[in-house]
PDB file of N, CA and C in Angstrom:
ATOM      1  N   MET A 546      15.076-186.967  81.819  1.00  0.00           N
ATOM      2  CA  MET A 546      13.888-187.009  81.003  1.00  0.00           C
ATOM      3  C   MET A 546      13.998-188.207  80.056  1.00  0.00           C
ATOM      4  N   SER A 547      12.922-188.938  79.921  1.00  0.00           N
ATOM      5  CA  SER A 547      12.947-190.132  79.071  1.00  0.00           C
ATOM      6  C   SER A 547      12.737-189.767  77.601  1.00  0.00           C
ATOM      7  N   ASP A 548      13.011-190.727  76.734  1.00  0.00           N
ATOM      8  CA  ASP A 548      12.838-190.527  75.298  1.00  0.00           C
ATOM      9  C   ASP A 548      11.352-190.467  74.942  1.00  0.00           C
ATOM     10  N   LEU A 549      11.058-189.767  73.862  1.00  0.00           N
ATOM     11  CA  LEU A 549       9.681-189.701  73.373  1.00  0.00           C
ATOM     12  C   LEU A 549       9.288-191.033  72.748  1.00  0.00           C
ATOM     13  N   PRO A 550       8.009-191.409  72.832  1.00  0.00           N
ATOM     14  CA  PRO A 550       7.558-192.625  72.147  1.00  0.00           C
ATOM     15  C   PRO A 550       7.749-192.489  70.641  1.00  0.00           C
ATOM     16  N   SER A 551       7.942-193.608  69.966  1.00  0.00           N
ATOM     17  CA  SER A 551       8.228-193.578  68.525  1.00  0.00           C
ATOM     18  C   SER A 551       7.100-192.933  67.726  1.00  0.00           C
ATOM     19  N   LEU A 552       5.860-193.088  68.155  1.00  0.00           N
ATOM     20  CA  LEU A 552       4.760-192.496  67.386  1.00  0.00           C
ATOM     21  C   LEU A 552       4.761-190.981  67.450  1.00  0.00           C
ATOM     22  N   ARG A 553       5.457-190.380  68.429  1.00  0.00           N
ATOM     23  CA  ARG A 553       5.550-188.928  68.512  1.00  0.00           C
ATOM     24  C   ARG A 553       6.616-188.362  67.592  1.00  0.00           C
ATOM     25  N   ILE A 554       7.595-189.182  67.175  1.00  0.00           N
ATOM     26  CA  ILE A 554       8.679-188.674  66.330  1.00  0.00           C
ATOM     27  C   ILE A 554       8.680-189.289  64.937  1.00  0.00           C
ATOM     28  N   GLU A 555       7.843-190.276  64.713  1.00  0.00           N
ATOM     29  CA  GLU A 555       7.751-190.933  63.402  1.00  0.00           C
ATOM     30  C   GLU A 555       7.113-189.984  62.388  1.00  0.00           C
ATOM     31  N   ALA A 556       7.651-189.946  61.182  1.00  0.00           N
ATOM     32  CA  ALA A 556       7.071-189.114  60.124  1.00  0.00           C
ATOM     33  C   ALA A 556       5.751-189.742  59.681  1.00  0.00           C
ATOM     34  N   SER A 557       4.678-189.016  59.857  1.00  0.00           N
ATOM     35  CA  SER A 557       3.351-189.511  59.482  1.00  0.00           C
ATOM     36  C   SER A 557       2.456-188.317  59.178  1.00  0.00           C
ATOM     37  N   PRO A 558       1.366-188.544  58.452  1.00  0.00           N
ATOM     38  CA  PRO A 558       0.439-187.448  58.185  1.00  0.00           C
ATOM     39  C   PRO A 558      -0.136-186.899  59.494  1.00  0.00           C
ATOM     40  N   PRO A 559      -0.529-185.630  59.500  1.00  0.00           N
ATOM     41  CA  PRO A 559      -1.106-185.050  60.714  1.00  0.00           C
ATOM     42  C   PRO A 559      -2.331-185.836  61.178  1.00  0.00           C
ATOM     43  N   PHE A 560      -2.493-185.935  62.462  1.00  0.00           N
ATOM     44  CA  PHE A 560      -3.614-186.596  63.124  1.00  0.00           C
ATOM     45  C   PHE A 560      -3.678-188.098  62.846  1.00  0.00           C
ATOM     46  N   SER A 561      -2.583-188.714  62.401  1.00  0.00           N
ATOM     47  CA  SER A 561      -2.546-190.177  62.309  1.00  0.00           C
ATOM     48  C   SER A 561      -2.541-190.775  63.711  1.00  0.00           C
ATOM     49  N   TYR A 562      -1.796-190.147  64.602  1.00  0.00           N
ATOM     50  CA  TYR A 562      -1.760-190.536  66.006  1.00  0.00           C
ATOM     51  C   TYR A 562      -2.261-189.338  66.796  1.00  0.00           C
ATOM     52  N   CYS A 563      -3.321-189.514  67.544  1.00  0.00           N
ATOM     53  CA  CYS A 563      -3.887-188.360  68.231  1.00  0.00           C
ATOM     54  C   CYS A 563      -4.344-188.711  69.641  1.00  0.00           C
ATOM     55  N   GLY A 564      -4.443-187.680  70.446  1.00  0.00           N
ATOM     56  CA  GLY A 564      -5.001-187.766  71.780  1.00  0.00           C
ATOM     57  C   GLY A 564      -6.358-187.096  71.767  1.00  0.00           C
ATOM     58  N   MET A 565      -7.234-187.530  72.657  1.00  0.00           N
ATOM     59  CA  MET A 565      -8.602-187.015  72.618  1.00  0.00           C
ATOM     60  C   MET A 565      -9.142-186.916  74.038  1.00  0.00           C
ATOM     61  N   ASP A 566      -9.929-185.873  74.295  1.00  0.00           N
ATOM     62  CA  ASP A 566     -10.579-185.722  75.588  1.00  0.00           C
ATOM     63  C   ASP A 566     -11.792-184.820  75.426  1.00  0.00           C
ATOM     64  N   CYS A 567     -12.737-184.957  76.340  1.00  0.00           N
ATOM     65  CA  CYS A 567     -13.904-184.072  76.386  1.00  0.00           C
ATOM     66  C   CYS A 567     -13.674-183.052  77.488  1.00  0.00           C
ATOM     67  N   PHE A 568     -14.189-181.847  77.286  1.00  0.00           N
ATOM     68  CA  PHE A 568     -14.040-180.852  78.333  1.00  0.00           C
ATOM     69  C   PHE A 568     -15.389-180.280  78.713  1.00  0.00           C
ATOM     70  N   CYS A 569     -15.389-179.521  79.792  1.00  0.00           N
ATOM     71  CA  CYS A 569     -16.589-179.100  80.514  1.00  0.00           C
ATOM     72  C   CYS A 569     -17.638-178.427  79.636  1.00  0.00           C
ATOM     73  N   SER A 570     -18.808-178.320  80.222  1.00  0.00           N
ATOM     74  CA  SER A 570     -19.933-177.738  79.493  1.00  0.00           C
ATOM     75  C   SER A 570     -19.799-176.219  79.423  1.00  0.00           C
ATOM     76  N   PHE A 571     -20.414-175.656  78.399  1.00  0.00           N
ATOM     77  CA  PHE A 571     -20.502-174.213  78.263  1.00  0.00           C
ATOM     78  C   PHE A 571     -21.875-173.901  77.687  1.00  0.00           C
ATOM     79  N   CYS A 572     -22.364-172.702  77.944  1.00  0.00           N
ATOM     80  CA  CYS A 572     -23.713-172.323  77.518  1.00  0.00           C
ATOM     81  C   CYS A 572     -23.665-171.654  76.151  1.00  0.00           C
ATOM     82  N   VAL A 573     -24.637-172.017  75.316  1.00  0.00           N
ATOM     83  CA  VAL A 573     -24.762-171.467  73.973  1.00  0.00           C
ATOM     84  C   VAL A 573     -26.206-171.029  73.798  1.00  0.00           C
ATOM     85  N   LYS A 574     -26.415-169.907  73.150  1.00  0.00           N
ATOM     86  CA  LYS A 574     -27.782-169.460  72.878  1.00  0.00           C
ATOM     87  C   LYS A 574     -28.319-170.154  71.642  1.00  0.00           C
ATOM     88  N   ASP A 575     -29.475-170.772  71.792  1.00  0.00           N
ATOM     89  CA  ASP A 575     -30.180-171.418  70.690  1.00  0.00           C
ATOM     90  C   ASP A 575     -31.542-170.745  70.595  1.00  0.00           C
ATOM     91  N   GLY A 576     -31.619-169.719  69.748  1.00  0.00           N
ATOM     92  CA  GLY A 576     -32.832-168.909  69.708  1.00  0.00           C
ATOM     93  C   GLY A 576     -32.889-168.050  70.959  1.00  0.00           C
ATOM     94  N   ARG A 577     -33.948-168.234  71.751  1.00  0.00           N
ATOM     95  CA  ARG A 577     -34.081-167.466  72.986  1.00  0.00           C
ATOM     96  C   ARG A 577     -33.607-168.211  74.222  1.00  0.00           C
ATOM     97  N   LYS A 578     -33.375-169.495  74.102  1.00  0.00           N
ATOM     98  CA  LYS A 578     -32.977-170.255  75.291  1.00  0.00           C
ATOM     99  C   LYS A 578     -31.483-170.577  75.260  1.00  0.00           C
ATOM    100  N   GLU A 579     -30.947-170.816  76.434  1.00  0.00           N
ATOM    101  CA  GLU A 579     -29.550-171.216  76.562  1.00  0.00           C
ATOM    102  C   GLU A 579     -29.491-172.719  76.753  1.00  0.00           C
ATOM    103  N   VAL A 580     -28.588-173.370  76.030  1.00  0.00           N
ATOM    104  CA  VAL A 580     -28.425-174.823  76.135  1.00  0.00           C
ATOM    105  C   VAL A 580     -26.968-175.137  76.461  1.00  0.00           C
ATOM    106  N   LYS A 581     -26.770-176.291  77.094  1.00  0.00           N
ATOM    107  CA  LYS A 581     -25.414-176.734  77.416  1.00  0.00           C
ATOM    108  C   LYS A 581     -24.819-177.467  76.236  1.00  0.00           C
ATOM    109  N   ARG A 582     -23.575-177.186  75.952  1.00  0.00           N
ATOM    110  CA  ARG A 582     -22.811-177.907  74.939  1.00  0.00           C
ATOM    111  C   ARG A 582     -21.491-178.335  75.580  1.00  0.00           C
ATOM    112  N   TYR A 583     -20.865-179.325  74.997  1.00  0.00           N
ATOM    113  CA  TYR A 583     -19.603-179.854  75.512  1.00  0.00           C
ATOM    114  C   TYR A 583     -18.565-179.785  74.401  1.00  0.00           C
ATOM    115  N   GLY A 584     -17.315-179.865  74.765  1.00  0.00           N
ATOM    116  CA  GLY A 584     -16.246-179.783  73.784  1.00  0.00           C
ATOM    117  C   GLY A 584     -15.474-181.080  73.674  1.00  0.00           C
ATOM    118  N   LEU A 585     -15.041-181.380  72.468  1.00  0.00           N
ATOM    119  CA  LEU A 585     -14.151-182.506  72.196  1.00  0.00           C
ATOM    120  C   LEU A 585     -12.864-181.909  71.651  1.00  0.00           C
ATOM    121  N   ILE A 586     -11.750-182.189  72.310  1.00  0.00           N
ATOM    122  CA  ILE A 586     -10.456-181.703  71.846  1.00  0.00           C
ATOM    123  C   ILE A 586      -9.661-182.894  71.326  1.00  0.00           C
ATOM    124  N   VAL A 587      -9.151-182.756  70.112  1.00  0.00           N
ATOM    125  CA  VAL A 587      -8.331-183.790  69.481  1.00  0.00           C
ATOM    126  C   VAL A 587      -6.985-183.147  69.176  1.00  0.00           C
ATOM    127  N   THR A 588      -5.902-183.742  69.668  1.00  0.00           N
ATOM    128  CA  THR A 588      -4.565-183.196  69.446  1.00  0.00           C
ATOM    129  C   THR A 588      -3.721-184.187  68.663  1.00  0.00           C
ATOM    130  N   CYS A 589      -2.964-183.686  67.717  1.00  0.00           N
ATOM    131  CA  CYS A 589      -2.023-184.514  66.963  1.00  0.00           C
ATOM    132  C   CYS A 589      -0.809-184.753  67.851  1.00  0.00           C
ATOM    133  N   LEU A 590      -0.430-186.016  68.044  1.00  0.00           N
ATOM    134  CA  LEU A 590       0.693-186.324  68.923  1.00  0.00           C
ATOM    135  C   LEU A 590       2.038-185.967  68.301  1.00  0.00           C
ATOM    136  N   ALA A 591       2.117-185.878  66.988  1.00  0.00           N
ATOM    137  CA  ALA A 591       3.391-185.557  66.333  1.00  0.00           C
ATOM    138  C   ALA A 591       3.596-184.045  66.221  1.00  0.00           C
ATOM    139  N   SER A 592       2.601-183.327  65.712  1.00  0.00           N
ATOM    140  CA  SER A 592       2.772-181.893  65.477  1.00  0.00           C
ATOM    141  C   SER A 592       2.185-181.021  66.583  1.00  0.00           C
ATOM    142  N   ARG A 593       1.425-181.614  67.500  1.00  0.00           N
ATOM    143  CA  ARG A 593       0.742-180.913  68.593  1.00  0.00           C
ATOM    144  C   ARG A 593      -0.332-179.956  68.087  1.00  0.00           C
ATOM    145  N   ALA A 594      -0.819-180.158  66.871  1.00  0.00           N
ATOM    146  CA  ALA A 594      -1.931-179.366  66.353  1.00  0.00           C
ATOM    147  C   ALA A 594      -3.196-179.739  67.131  1.00  0.00           C
ATOM    148  N   VAL A 595      -4.139-178.813  67.204  1.00  0.00           N
ATOM    149  CA  VAL A 595      -5.355-179.012  67.991  1.00  0.00           C
ATOM    150  C   VAL A 595      -6.575-178.842  67.101  1.00  0.00           C
ATOM    151  N   TYR A 596      -7.573-179.705  67.298  1.00  0.00           N
ATOM    152  CA  TYR A 596      -8.850-179.584  66.605  1.00  0.00           C
ATOM    153  C   TYR A 596      -9.948-179.633  67.659  1.00  0.00           C
ATOM    154  N   LEU A 597     -10.881-178.697  67.605  1.00  0.00           N
ATOM    155  CA  LEU A 597     -11.987-178.642  68.557  1.00  0.00           C
ATOM    156  C   LEU A 597     -13.295-178.945  67.848  1.00  0.00           C
ATOM    157  N   GLU A 598     -14.130-179.712  68.501  1.00  0.00           N
ATOM    158  CA  GLU A 598     -15.448-180.063  67.976  1.00  0.00           C
ATOM    159  C   GLU A 598     -16.465-179.833  69.094  1.00  0.00           C
ATOM    160  N   VAL A 599     -17.621-179.284  68.760  1.00  0.00           N
ATOM    161  CA  VAL A 599     -18.682-179.058  69.738  1.00  0.00           C
ATOM    162  C   VAL A 599     -19.596-180.279  69.753  1.00  0.00           C
ATOM    163  N   LEU A 600     -19.867-180.800  70.965  1.00  0.00           N
ATOM    164  CA  LEU A 600     -20.762-181.942  71.134  1.00  0.00           C
ATOM    165  C   LEU A 600     -22.066-181.472  71.756  1.00  0.00           C
ATOM    166  N   ASP A 601     -23.176-182.053  71.322  1.00  0.00           N
ATOM    167  CA  ASP A 601     -24.477-181.695  71.883  1.00  0.00           C
ATOM    168  C   ASP A 601     -24.657-182.231  73.291  1.00  0.00           C
ATOM    169  N   ASP A 602     -24.064-183.380  73.571  1.00  0.00           N
ATOM    170  CA  ASP A 602     -24.254-184.046  74.851  1.00  0.00           C
ATOM    171  C   ASP A 602     -23.013-184.875  75.152  1.00  0.00           C
ATOM    172  N   MET A 603     -22.962-185.535  76.304  1.00  0.00           N
ATOM    173  CA  MET A 603     -21.780-186.308  76.679  1.00  0.00           C
ATOM    174  C   MET A 603     -21.890-187.818  76.460  1.00  0.00           C
ATOM    175  N   PRO A 604     -23.022-188.387  76.083  1.00  0.00           N
ATOM    176  CA  PRO A 604     -23.071-189.845  75.902  1.00  0.00           C
ATOM    177  C   PRO A 604     -22.185-190.323  74.754  1.00  0.00           C
ATOM    178  N   THR A 605     -22.067-191.624  74.662  1.00  0.00           N
ATOM    179  CA  THR A 605     -21.224-192.263  73.659  1.00  0.00           C
ATOM    180  C   THR A 605     -21.640-191.884  72.240  1.00  0.00           C
ATOM    181  N   ASP A 606     -22.940-191.795  71.975  1.00  0.00           N
ATOM    182  CA  ASP A 606     -23.425-191.474  70.626  1.00  0.00           C
ATOM    183  C   ASP A 606     -22.902-190.121  70.145  1.00  0.00           C
ATOM    184  N   SER A 607     -22.912-189.129  71.019  1.00  0.00           N
ATOM    185  CA  SER A 607     -22.406-187.806  70.640  1.00  0.00           C
ATOM    186  C   SER A 607     -20.910-187.841  70.367  1.00  0.00           C
ATOM    187  N   LEU A 608     -20.184-188.633  71.151  1.00  0.00           N
ATOM    188  CA  LEU A 608     -18.744-188.760  70.938  1.00  0.00           C
ATOM    189  C   LEU A 608     -18.443-189.398  69.587  1.00  0.00           C
ATOM    190  N   ILE A 609     -19.167-190.443  69.238  1.00  0.00           N
ATOM    191  CA  ILE A 609     -18.962-191.110  67.946  1.00  0.00           C
ATOM    192  C   ILE A 609     -19.299-190.162  66.802  1.00  0.00           C
ATOM    193  N   ASN A 610     -20.376-189.393  66.937  1.00  0.00           N
ATOM    194  CA  ASN A 610     -20.719-188.413  65.904  1.00  0.00           C
ATOM    195  C   ASN A 610     -19.642-187.338  65.786  1.00  0.00           C
ATOM    196  N   GLY A 611     -19.068-186.915  66.910  1.00  0.00           N
ATOM    197  CA  GLY A 611     -17.972-185.949  66.874  1.00  0.00           C
ATOM    198  C   GLY A 611     -16.763-186.499  66.140  1.00  0.00           C
ATOM    199  N   LEU A 612     -16.441-187.775  66.382  1.00  0.00           N
ATOM    200  CA  LEU A 612     -15.324-188.408  65.667  1.00  0.00           C
ATOM    201  C   LEU A 612     -15.623-188.535  64.180  1.00  0.00           C
ATOM    202  N   ARG A 613     -16.864-188.792  63.839  1.00  0.00           N
ATOM    203  CA  ARG A 613     -17.244-188.875  62.420  1.00  0.00           C
ATOM    204  C   ARG A 613     -17.083-187.532  61.724  1.00  0.00           C
ATOM    205  N   ASN A 614     -17.144-186.450  62.465  1.00  0.00           N
ATOM    206  CA  ASN A 614     -16.897-185.124  61.892  1.00  0.00           C
ATOM    207  C   ASN A 614     -15.403-184.837  61.767  1.00  0.00           C
ATOM    208  N   VAL A 615     -14.599-185.358  62.677  1.00  0.00           N
ATOM    209  CA  VAL A 615     -13.157-185.088  62.691  1.00  0.00           C
ATOM    210  C   VAL A 615     -12.442-185.838  61.571  1.00  0.00           C
ATOM    211  N   ILE A 616     -12.751-187.111  61.390  1.00  0.00           N
ATOM    212  CA  ILE A 616     -11.994-187.970  60.473  1.00  0.00           C
ATOM    213  C   ILE A 616     -12.044-187.493  59.018  1.00  0.00           C
ATOM    214  N   PRO A 617     -13.195-187.097  58.456  1.00  0.00           N
ATOM    215  CA  PRO A 617     -13.161-186.622  57.059  1.00  0.00           C
ATOM    216  C   PRO A 617     -12.357-185.335  56.872  1.00  0.00           C
ATOM    217  N   ILE A 618     -12.304-184.507  57.904  1.00  0.00           N
ATOM    218  CA  ILE A 618     -11.593-183.235  57.791  1.00  0.00           C
ATOM    219  C   ILE A 618     -10.095-183.423  58.003  1.00  0.00           C
ATOM    220  N   ARG A 619      -9.710-184.188  59.008  1.00  0.00           N
ATOM    221  CA  ARG A 619      -8.305-184.322  59.396  1.00  0.00           C
ATOM    222  C   ARG A 619      -7.632-185.575  58.865  1.00  0.00           C
ATOM    223  N   GLY A 620      -8.356-186.485  58.288  1.00  0.00           N
ATOM    224  CA  GLY A 620      -7.751-187.686  57.716  1.00  0.00           C
ATOM    225  C   GLY A 620      -7.890-188.901  58.615  1.00  0.00           C
ATOM    226  N   GLN A 621      -7.498-190.036  58.059  1.00  0.00           N
ATOM    227  CA  GLN A 621      -7.620-191.312  58.760  1.00  0.00           C
ATOM    228  C   GLN A 621      -6.744-191.345  60.007  1.00  0.00           C
ATOM    229  N   VAL A 622      -7.295-191.848  61.085  1.00  0.00           N
ATOM    230  CA  VAL A 622      -6.593-191.941  62.359  1.00  0.00           C
ATOM    231  C   VAL A 622      -6.136-193.379  62.571  1.00  0.00           C
ATOM    232  N   ARG A 623      -4.857-193.565  62.901  1.00  0.00           N
ATOM    233  CA  ARG A 623      -4.334-194.910  63.179  1.00  0.00           C
ATOM    234  C   ARG A 623      -4.504-195.289  64.642  1.00  0.00           C
ATOM    235  N   LEU A 624      -4.266-194.318  65.537  1.00  0.00           N
ATOM    236  CA  LEU A 624      -4.291-194.597  66.968  1.00  0.00           C
ATOM    237  C   LEU A 624      -4.850-193.395  67.703  1.00  0.00           C
ATOM    238  N   ILE A 625      -5.757-193.646  68.638  1.00  0.00           N
ATOM    239  CA  ILE A 625      -6.313-192.594  69.486  1.00  0.00           C
ATOM    240  C   ILE A 625      -5.968-192.927  70.929  1.00  0.00           C
ATOM    241  N   ARG A 626      -5.369-191.969  71.622  1.00  0.00           N
ATOM    242  CA  ARG A 626      -5.091-192.129  73.052  1.00  0.00           C
ATOM    243  C   ARG A 626      -6.061-191.253  73.821  1.00  0.00           C
ATOM    244  N   CYS A 627      -6.665-191.822  74.864  1.00  0.00           N
ATOM    245  CA  CYS A 627      -7.596-191.061  75.691  1.00  0.00           C
ATOM    246  C   CYS A 627      -7.666-191.689  77.078  1.00  0.00           C
ATOM    247  N   ASP A 628      -8.347-190.992  77.992  1.00  0.00           N
ATOM    248  CA  ASP A 628      -8.527-191.552  79.321  1.00  0.00           C
ATOM    249  C   ASP A 628      -9.628-192.615  79.284  1.00  0.00           C
ATOM    250  N   ARG A 629      -9.937-193.192  80.418  1.00  0.00           N
ATOM    251  CA  ARG A 629     -10.912-194.280  80.472  1.00  0.00           C
ATOM    252  C   ARG A 629     -12.292-193.764  80.877  1.00  0.00           C
ATOM    253  N   GLY A 630     -12.699-192.597  80.343  1.00  0.00           N
ATOM    254  CA  GLY A 630     -14.033-192.081  80.609  1.00  0.00           C
ATOM    255  C   GLY A 630     -15.091-193.026  80.062  1.00  0.00           C
ATOM    256  N   THR A 631     -16.268-193.014  80.672  1.00  0.00           N
ATOM    257  CA  THR A 631     -17.312-193.967  80.273  1.00  0.00           C
ATOM    258  C   THR A 631     -17.741-193.787  78.824  1.00  0.00           C
ATOM    259  N   ASN A 632     -17.756-192.545  78.328  1.00  0.00           N
ATOM    260  CA  ASN A 632     -18.144-192.337  76.931  1.00  0.00           C
ATOM    261  C   ASN A 632     -17.077-192.865  75.976  1.00  0.00           C
ATOM    262  N   PHE A 633     -15.795-192.811  76.367  1.00  0.00           N
ATOM    263  CA  PHE A 633     -14.727-193.353  75.528  1.00  0.00           C
ATOM    264  C   PHE A 633     -14.736-194.877  75.544  1.00  0.00           C
ATOM    265  N   VAL A 634     -14.998-195.467  76.700  1.00  0.00           N
ATOM    266  CA  VAL A 634     -15.059-196.926  76.803  1.00  0.00           C
ATOM    267  C   VAL A 634     -16.224-197.452  75.975  1.00  0.00           C
ATOM    268  N   GLY A 635     -17.370-196.768  76.033  1.00  0.00           N
ATOM    269  CA  GLY A 635     -18.525-197.172  75.228  1.00  0.00           C
ATOM    270  C   GLY A 635     -18.243-197.060  73.743  1.00  0.00           C
ATOM    271  N   ALA A 636     -17.522-196.015  73.329  1.00  0.00           N
ATOM    272  CA  ALA A 636     -17.176-195.851  71.914  1.00  0.00           C
ATOM    273  C   ALA A 636     -16.208-196.932  71.470  1.00  0.00           C
ATOM    274  N   SER A 637     -15.317-197.348  72.358  1.00  0.00           N
ATOM    275  CA  SER A 637     -14.365-198.412  72.033  1.00  0.00           C
ATOM    276  C   SER A 637     -15.082-199.742  71.814  1.00  0.00           C
ATOM    277  N   ASN A 638     -16.159-199.959  72.549  1.00  0.00           N
ATOM    278  CA  ASN A 638     -16.902-201.217  72.443  1.00  0.00           C
ATOM    279  C   ASN A 638     -17.796-201.269  71.215  1.00  0.00           C
ATOM    280  N   GLU A 639     -18.137-200.113  70.641  1.00  0.00           N
ATOM    281  CA  GLU A 639     -19.035-200.111  69.470  1.00  0.00           C
ATOM    282  C   GLU A 639     -18.271-200.226  68.176  1.00  0.00           C
TER     283      GLU A 639
END
């Protein structure tokens, strides 16, 4: 087994280094109708703590709004690791 990356063992505030991904849709009742919502999972790479955020949709705008909700609650993020999904690539470009 190889050594852990330095950012996983370095002493830092929670969620300074985090991983992020979106997960599948789920149905939520909004009044009388059911609507699709998506999830954003943010994990702290040092402590493995998890934060979940509900997204209205999957485009880049919803992802950026989800991150704007995470940062004031969990603190400033130095590095985000994620896959190369189109919504993440679009957020990286903005």
